[in-house]
Amino acid sequence: DNNVWTNLLLTCADTNIDWTTYSAYTNIQKYLSVTNFCDYVMLWWYCGGSDWEEGSRCKNFYVGNRNSTNLTPISYYCWDMELSWELGGGYSDGAWVHPIFLETWLSSTNAYIAGVFRPLWKNAEFRTLFADRLYKHCFNDGALSDTNSQKRWMALCNFIEDAMIAES
């Protein structure tokens, strides 16, 4: 529902909100699935993607929610992440925090992800949730732990190995 999306962006852009308060954090949850958002941002940072939140190219993502009698919060979905496979050419060669998340300026072309993240990062509850999600996924046999990431990588490699030999 475009109203939920619009309200999310307008709320996050509102400089009159004290994002350190619990009420600001609970209010944003009407518009945003914060757990999904943590996982979404973490995955992009993990893969070192660089073209998901840059100026006119800020289109490599989808958002959505269920449109029922009670509208649900927005969830973010990864899309078009092929540059996460690329090394060099100005792109990251591993996990990193995209610099736009660290800057203090916003414009209409970069507010869709970093513009939601930055105000939330001021909130201790959100930071705790983000840390908890990071711990869950990156440590103790989590989906993004070294061991599990290497297993997925090898499964992909093994799946295409014969085709790569034939192609070469």
Coordinates of N, CA and C in Angstrom, one line a residue:
D1 N 0.8 -1.2 0.0 CA 0.0 0.0 0.0 C 0.9 1.2 0.0
N2 N 0.7 2.1 -0.9 CA 1.5 3.3 -1.1 C 1.4 4.2 0.1
N3 N 0.3 4.2 0.8 CA 0.2 5.1 2.0 C 1.1 4.7 3.1
V4 N 1.3 3.4 3.3 CA 2.2 2.9 4.3 C 3.6 3.3 4.0
W5 N 4.0 3.1 2.7 CA 5.3 3.5 2.2 C 5.6 5.0 2.4
T6 N 4.6 5.8 1.9 CA 4.7 7.2 2.0 C 4.9 7.6 3.5
N7 N 4.0 7.1 4.4 CA 4.1 7.4 5.8 C 5.4 7.0 6.4
L8 N 6.0 5.9 6.0 CA 7.3 5.4 6.5 C 8.3 6.5 6.1
L9 N 8.4 6.9 4.8 CA 9.4 7.8 4.4 C 9.2 9.2 5.0
L10 N 8.0 9.7 5.2 CA 7.7 11.0 5.8 C 8.1 10.9 7.3
T11 N 7.8 9.9 7.9 CA 8.1 9.8 9.4 C 9.6 9.8 9.6
C12 N 10.3 9.0 8.8 CA 11.8 9.0 8.9 C 12.4 10.3 8.6
A13 N 11.8 11.1 7.7 CA 12.4 12.4 7.3 C 12.0 13.5 8.3
D14 N 11.1 13.2 9.2 CA 10.6 14.2 10.2 C 11.7 14.5 11.2
T15 N 12.3 15.7 11.1 CA 13.3 16.1 12.0 C 12.8 16.5 13.4
N16 N 11.5 16.6 13.6 CA 11.0 16.9 14.9 C 10.8 15.7 15.8
I17 N 11.0 14.5 15.3 CA 10.8 13.3 16.1 C 12.1 13.1 16.9
D18 N 11.9 12.8 18.1 CA 13.0 12.4 19.0 C 13.2 10.9 18.9
W19 N 14.1 10.4 18.0 CA 14.3 9.0 17.7 C 14.8 8.2 18.8
T20 N 15.3 8.9 19.9 CA 15.9 8.2 21.0 C 14.8 7.6 21.9
T21 N 13.5 8.0 21.7 CA 12.4 7.6 22.6 C 11.8 6.2 22.2
Y22 N 11.3 5.6 23.1 CA 10.6 4.3 22.9 C 9.4 4.5 22.0
S23 N 8.7 5.6 22.2 CA 7.5 5.8 21.5 C 7.7 6.0 20.0
A24 N 8.9 6.7 19.7 CA 9.2 6.8 18.2 C 9.5 5.5 17.6
Y25 N 10.2 4.6 18.4 CA 10.5 3.3 17.9 C 9.2 2.4 17.7
T26 N 8.3 2.5 18.6 CA 7.1 1.7 18.5 C 6.2 2.3 17.4
N27 N 6.2 3.6 17.2 CA 5.4 4.2 16.2 C 5.8 3.8 14.8
I28 N 7.1 3.7 14.6 CA 7.6 3.4 13.2 C 7.3 2.0 12.9
Q29 N 7.0 1.1 13.9 CA 6.7 -0.3 13.6 C 5.3 -0.4 12.9
K30 N 4.5 0.6 13.0 CA 3.3 0.6 12.2 C 3.5 0.6 10.7
Y31 N 4.7 1.1 10.3 CA 5.0 1.3 8.9 C 6.1 0.4 8.4
L32 N 7.0 -0.1 9.3 CA 8.2 -0.9 9.0 C 8.3 -2.1 9.8
S33 N 8.6 -3.2 9.1 CA 9.0 -4.5 9.8 C 10.4 -4.3 10.2
V34 N 10.7 -3.9 11.4 CA 12.1 -3.6 11.8 C 13.0 -4.8 11.8
T35 N 12.5 -5.9 12.1 CA 13.3 -7.1 12.1 C 13.7 -7.5 10.6
N36 N 12.8 -7.4 9.7 CA 13.1 -7.6 8.3 C 14.1 -6.6 7.8
F37 N 13.9 -5.3 8.2 CA 14.8 -4.2 7.8 C 16.2 -4.5 8.3
C38 N 16.4 -4.9 9.5 CA 17.7 -5.2 10.0 C 18.4 -6.3 9.2
D39 N 17.6 -7.4 8.9 CA 18.2 -8.5 8.1 C 18.5 -8.0 6.7
Y40 N 17.7 -7.2 6.1 CA 17.9 -6.7 4.8 C 19.2 -5.8 4.7
V41 N 19.3 -4.9 5.6 CA 20.5 -4.0 5.6 C 21.8 -4.9 5.8
M42 N 21.7 -5.8 6.8 CA 22.8 -6.6 7.1 C 23.3 -7.4 5.9
L43 N 22.3 -8.0 5.2 CA 22.7 -8.8 4.0 C 23.4 -8.0 3.0
W44 N 22.9 -6.8 2.7 CA 23.6 -5.9 1.7 C 25.0 -5.6 2.2
W45 N 25.2 -5.2 3.5 CA 26.5 -4.9 4.0 C 27.4 -6.2 4.0
Y46 N 26.8 -7.3 4.3 CA 27.6 -8.6 4.3 C 28.1 -8.9 2.9
C47 N 27.3 -8.7 1.9 CA 27.8 -9.1 0.5 C 28.6 -8.0 -0.1
G48 N 28.7 -6.8 0.5 CA 29.5 -5.7 0.0 C 28.9 -5.0 -1.2
G49 N 27.6 -5.2 -1.3 CA 26.9 -4.5 -2.4 C 27.0 -3.0 -2.4
S50 N 27.1 -2.4 -3.5 CA 27.4 -0.9 -3.5 C 26.4 -0.1 -4.4
D51 N 25.5 -0.8 -5.1 CA 24.7 0.0 -6.0 C 23.2 -0.1 -5.6
W52 N 22.9 -0.2 -4.4 CA 21.5 -0.3 -3.9 C 21.0 1.0 -3.4
E53 N 21.9 1.9 -3.1 CA 21.5 3.2 -2.4 C 22.3 4.3 -2.9
E54 N 22.4 4.4 -4.2 CA 23.3 5.5 -4.8 C 22.5 6.3 -5.8
G55 N 22.2 7.5 -5.4 CA 21.6 8.5 -6.4 C 20.5 7.9 -7.3
S56 N 20.7 8.1 -8.6 CA 19.6 7.7 -9.5 C 19.5 6.2 -9.7
R57 N 20.6 5.5 -9.2 CA 20.5 4.0 -9.2 C 19.8 3.4 -8.0
C58 N 19.2 4.2 -7.2 CA 18.6 3.8 -6.0 C 17.3 3.1 -6.4
K59 N 17.4 1.9 -7.0 CA 16.3 1.1 -7.4 C 16.5 -0.4 -7.3
N60 N 17.5 -0.8 -6.7 CA 17.8 -2.2 -6.6 C 17.3 -2.8 -5.3
F61 N 16.0 -2.6 -5.1 CA 15.3 -3.2 -4.0 C 13.8 -3.1 -4.3
Y62 N 13.1 -3.9 -3.6 CA 11.6 -3.9 -3.6 C 11.2 -3.8 -2.1
V63 N 10.0 -3.2 -2.0 CA 9.3 -3.2 -0.7 C 7.9 -3.6 -0.9
G64 N 7.3 -4.1 0.1 CA 5.9 -4.6 0.0 C 5.3 -4.8 1.3
N65 N 4.0 -4.9 1.3 CA 3.2 -5.2 2.5 C 1.9 -5.9 2.1
R66 N 1.3 -6.5 3.0 CA 0.0 -7.1 2.7 C -1.1 -6.1 2.8
N67 N -1.9 -6.1 1.8 CA -3.0 -5.1 1.7 C -4.3 -5.9 2.1
S68 N -4.6 -5.9 3.3 CA -5.8 -6.5 3.8 C -6.6 -5.5 4.6
T69 N -7.6 -5.9 5.3 CA -8.3 -4.9 6.1 C -7.4 -4.1 7.1
N70 N -6.4 -4.8 7.6 CA -5.4 -4.2 8.5 C -4.1 -4.2 7.7
L71 N -3.6 -3.1 7.3 CA -2.4 -3.0 6.5 C -1.2 -3.4 7.4
T72 N -0.3 -4.2 6.8 CA 0.8 -4.6 7.5 C 2.0 -3.7 7.2
P73 N 3.0 -3.7 8.1 CA 4.2 -2.9 7.9 C 5.0 -3.3 6.6
I74 N 5.8 -2.4 6.1 CA 6.6 -2.6 4.9 C 7.7 -3.6 5.2
S75 N 8.0 -4.5 4.3 CA 9.2 -5.3 4.3 C 10.0 -5.0 3.1
Y76 N 11.3 -5.0 3.3 CA 12.3 -4.8 2.2 C 12.7 -6.2 1.6
Y77 N 12.9 -6.2 0.3 CA 13.4 -7.4 -0.4 C 14.6 -7.1 -1.2
C78 N 15.6 -8.0 -1.2 CA 16.8 -7.8 -2.0 C 16.4 -8.2 -3.4
W79 N 17.1 -7.4 -4.3 CA 16.9 -7.7 -5.8 C 18.1 -7.1 -6.5
D80 N 18.5 -7.7 -7.5 CA 19.6 -7.2 -8.4 C 20.9 -7.0 -7.7
M81 N 21.4 -8.1 -7.1 CA 22.6 -8.0 -6.2 C 23.8 -8.5 -7.0
E82 N 23.8 -8.6 -8.3 CA 24.9 -9.2 -9.0 C 26.3 -8.5 -8.7
L83 N 26.3 -7.2 -8.4 CA 27.5 -6.5 -8.2 C 28.2 -7.0 -6.9
S84 N 27.5 -7.7 -6.1 CA 28.1 -8.3 -4.9 C 29.1 -9.4 -5.2
W85 N 29.1 -9.9 -6.5 CA 30.0 -10.9 -6.9 C 31.3 -10.2 -7.5
E86 N 31.2 -9.0 -7.7 CA 32.3 -8.3 -8.5 C 33.4 -7.7 -7.5
L87 N 34.6 -7.9 -7.9 CA 35.7 -7.3 -7.2 C 36.3 -6.2 -8.0
G88 N 36.8 -5.2 -7.4 CA 37.4 -4.1 -8.1 C 36.4 -3.1 -8.8
G89 N 36.9 -2.3 -9.6 CA 36.0 -1.4 -10.3 C 35.3 -0.4 -9.4
G90 N 35.9 -0.1 -8.2 CA 35.3 0.8 -7.3 C 34.3 0.2 -6.3
Y91 N 34.1 -1.2 -6.5 CA 33.2 -1.9 -5.6 C 34.0 -2.5 -4.4
S92 N 33.2 -2.8 -3.4 CA 33.8 -3.4 -2.2 C 34.3 -4.9 -2.5
D93 N 35.3 -5.3 -1.8 CA 35.8 -6.7 -2.0 C 35.4 -7.5 -0.7
G94 N 34.4 -7.1 -0.1 CA 33.9 -7.8 1.1 C 32.9 -7.0 1.9
A95 N 32.6 -7.5 3.0 CA 31.6 -6.9 3.9 C 32.0 -5.4 4.2
W96 N 31.1 -4.5 4.2 CA 31.3 -3.1 4.5 C 30.0 -2.4 4.7
V97 N 30.1 -1.3 5.4 CA 29.0 -0.4 5.6 C 29.1 0.7 4.5
H98 N 28.1 0.7 3.7 CA 28.0 1.7 2.6 C 28.2 3.1 3.2
P99 N 29.0 3.9 2.6 CA 29.3 5.3 3.2 C 28.0 6.1 3.3
I100 N 27.1 5.9 2.5 CA 25.9 6.8 2.6 C 25.1 6.6 3.9
F101 N 25.3 5.5 4.6 CA 24.7 5.3 5.9 C 25.4 6.1 7.0
L102 N 26.6 6.6 6.7 CA 27.4 7.3 7.7 C 27.3 8.8 7.5
E103 N 26.7 9.3 6.4 CA 26.7 10.7 6.1 C 25.5 11.3 6.8
T104 N 25.5 12.6 6.9 CA 24.4 13.3 7.5 C 23.4 14.0 6.6
W105 N 23.7 14.0 5.3 CA 22.7 14.6 4.4 C 21.8 13.6 3.8
L106 N 20.6 14.0 3.4 CA 19.6 13.2 2.7 C 19.1 14.0 1.5
S107 N 18.7 13.2 0.5 CA 18.1 13.8 -0.6 C 17.0 12.8 -1.0
S108 N 16.1 13.3 -1.9 CA 15.0 12.4 -2.3 C 15.6 11.2 -3.1
T109 N 16.8 11.2 -3.5 CA 17.3 10.0 -4.3 C 18.0 9.0 -3.4
N110 N 18.2 9.3 -2.1 CA 18.9 8.3 -1.3 C 18.2 8.1 0.0
A111 N 16.9 8.4 0.1 CA 16.2 8.3 1.4 C 15.5 7.0 1.6
Y112 N 15.5 6.1 0.6 CA 14.7 4.9 0.7 C 15.3 3.9 1.7
I113 N 16.5 3.8 1.9 CA 17.1 2.8 2.8 C 17.9 3.5 3.9
A114 N 18.9 4.3 3.5 CA 19.7 5.0 4.5 C 18.9 6.0 5.2
G115 N 17.9 6.6 4.6 CA 17.1 7.6 5.2 C 16.1 7.0 6.2
V116 N 15.9 5.7 6.1 CA 15.1 5.0 7.1 C 16.1 4.5 8.2
F117 N 17.2 4.0 7.8 CA 18.2 3.5 8.8 C 18.7 4.5 9.8
R118 N 19.1 5.7 9.3 CA 19.8 6.6 10.1 C 19.0 7.1 11.3
P119 N 17.7 7.5 11.1 CA 17.0 7.9 12.3 C 16.8 6.7 13.3
L120 N 16.5 5.6 12.7 CA 16.4 4.4 13.6 C 17.6 4.1 14.4
W121 N 18.8 4.3 13.8 CA 20.0 4.0 14.5 C 20.2 4.9 15.8
K122 N 19.5 6.0 15.9 CA 19.6 6.8 17.1 C 18.9 6.1 18.2
N123 N 18.1 5.1 18.0 CA 17.3 4.5 19.0 C 18.0 3.2 19.6
A124 N 18.1 3.2 20.9 CA 18.8 2.1 21.5 C 18.1 0.8 21.3
E125 N 16.8 0.8 21.3 CA 16.0 -0.5 21.0 C 16.3 -1.0 19.6
F126 N 16.4 -0.2 18.7 CA 16.7 -0.6 17.3 C 18.2 -1.1 17.2
R127 N 19.1 -0.4 17.9 CA 20.5 -0.9 17.8 C 20.6 -2.2 18.5
T128 N 19.9 -2.5 19.6 CA 19.9 -3.8 20.2 C 19.4 -4.8 19.3
L129 N 18.2 -4.6 18.7 CA 17.7 -5.5 17.7 C 18.7 -5.8 16.6
F130 N 19.3 -4.8 16.1 CA 20.3 -5.0 15.0 C 21.4 -5.8 15.5
A131 N 21.9 -5.6 16.7 CA 23.0 -6.4 17.2 C 22.6 -7.8 17.4
D132 N 21.4 -8.0 17.9 CA 20.8 -9.4 18.1 C 20.7 -10.1 16.8
R133 N 20.3 -9.4 15.7 CA 20.1 -10.1 14.4 C 21.5 -10.4 13.8
L134 N 22.4 -9.5 14.0 CA 23.8 -9.7 13.6 C 24.4 -10.9 14.2
Y135 N 24.2 -11.0 15.5 CA 24.7 -12.1 16.3 C 24.1 -13.4 15.8
K136 N 22.8 -13.4 15.6 CA 22.1 -14.6 15.2 C 22.6 -15.1 13.8
H137 N 22.8 -14.2 12.9 CA 23.1 -14.6 11.5 C 24.6 -14.8 11.3
C138 N 25.4 -14.1 12.0 CA 26.9 -14.2 11.7 C 27.7 -15.1 12.6
F139 N 27.1 -15.5 13.7 CA 27.9 -16.3 14.7 C 27.1 -17.6 15.0
N140 N 27.8 -18.5 15.7 CA 27.2 -19.7 16.2 C 26.4 -20.5 15.2
D141 N 27.0 -20.8 14.0 CA 26.3 -21.5 13.0 C 25.1 -20.8 12.3
G142 N 25.2 -19.5 12.4 CA 24.1 -18.7 11.7 C 24.3 -18.8 10.2
A143 N 23.3 -18.3 9.5 CA 23.2 -18.4 8.1 C 24.4 -17.7 7.4
L144 N 24.9 -16.6 8.0 CA 26.0 -15.9 7.4 C 27.3 -16.2 8.0
S145 N 27.4 -17.2 8.9 CA 28.7 -17.6 9.5 C 29.6 -18.1 8.3
D146 N 30.9 -18.1 8.6 CA 31.9 -18.5 7.6 C 31.5 -19.9 7.1
T147 N 31.3 -20.8 8.0 CA 31.1 -22.2 7.6 C 29.8 -22.3 6.7
N148 N 28.7 -21.7 7.1 CA 27.5 -21.9 6.3 C 27.6 -21.1 5.0
S149 N 28.3 -20.0 5.0 CA 28.5 -19.3 3.7 C 29.3 -20.1 2.8
Q150 N 30.4 -20.7 3.3 CA 31.3 -21.5 2.4 C 30.5 -22.7 1.9
K151 N 29.6 -23.3 2.7 CA 28.8 -24.5 2.3 C 27.9 -24.0 1.1
R152 N 27.3 -22.9 1.2 CA 26.4 -22.4 0.1 C 27.2 -22.1 -1.1
W153 N 28.4 -21.5 -0.9 CA 29.2 -21.2 -2.1 C 29.7 -22.5 -2.8
M154 N 30.1 -23.5 -2.0 CA 30.5 -24.7 -2.6 C 29.4 -25.5 -3.3
A155 N 28.2 -25.4 -2.8 CA 27.0 -26.0 -3.4 C 26.7 -25.4 -4.8
L156 N 26.9 -24.0 -4.8 CA 26.7 -23.4 -6.1 C 27.8 -23.7 -7.1
C157 N 29.0 -23.8 -6.6 CA 30.2 -24.1 -7.4 C 30.0 -25.6 -8.0
N158 N 29.7 -26.5 -7.1 CA 29.5 -27.9 -7.5 C 28.4 -28.0 -8.5
F159 N 27.3 -27.2 -8.4 CA 26.2 -27.3 -9.3 C 26.6 -26.9 -10.7
I160 N 27.4 -25.9 -10.8 CA 27.8 -25.4 -12.2 C 29.2 -25.8 -12.7
E161 N 29.8 -26.7 -11.9 CA 31.2 -27.1 -12.3 C 31.3 -27.7 -13.7
D162 N 30.4 -28.6 -14.0 CA 30.5 -29.3 -15.3 C 30.2 -28.2 -16.4
A163 N 29.3 -27.4 -16.2 CA 29.0 -26.4 -17.2 C 30.2 -25.4 -17.4
M164 N 30.9 -25.1 -16.3 CA 32.0 -24.2 -16.5 C 33.1 -24.9 -17.3
I165 N 33.3 -26.2 -17.0 CA 34.3 -27.0 -17.8 C 34.0 -27.0 -19.3
A166 N 32.7 -27.3 -19.5 CA 32.2 -27.3 -20.9 C 32.4 -25.9 -21.6
E167 N 32.1 -24.9 -20.9 CA 32.2 -23.5 -21.4 C 33.6 -23.1 -21.7
S168 N 34.5 -23.6 -20.9 CA 35.9 -23.2 -21.1 C 36.6 -24.0 -22.2

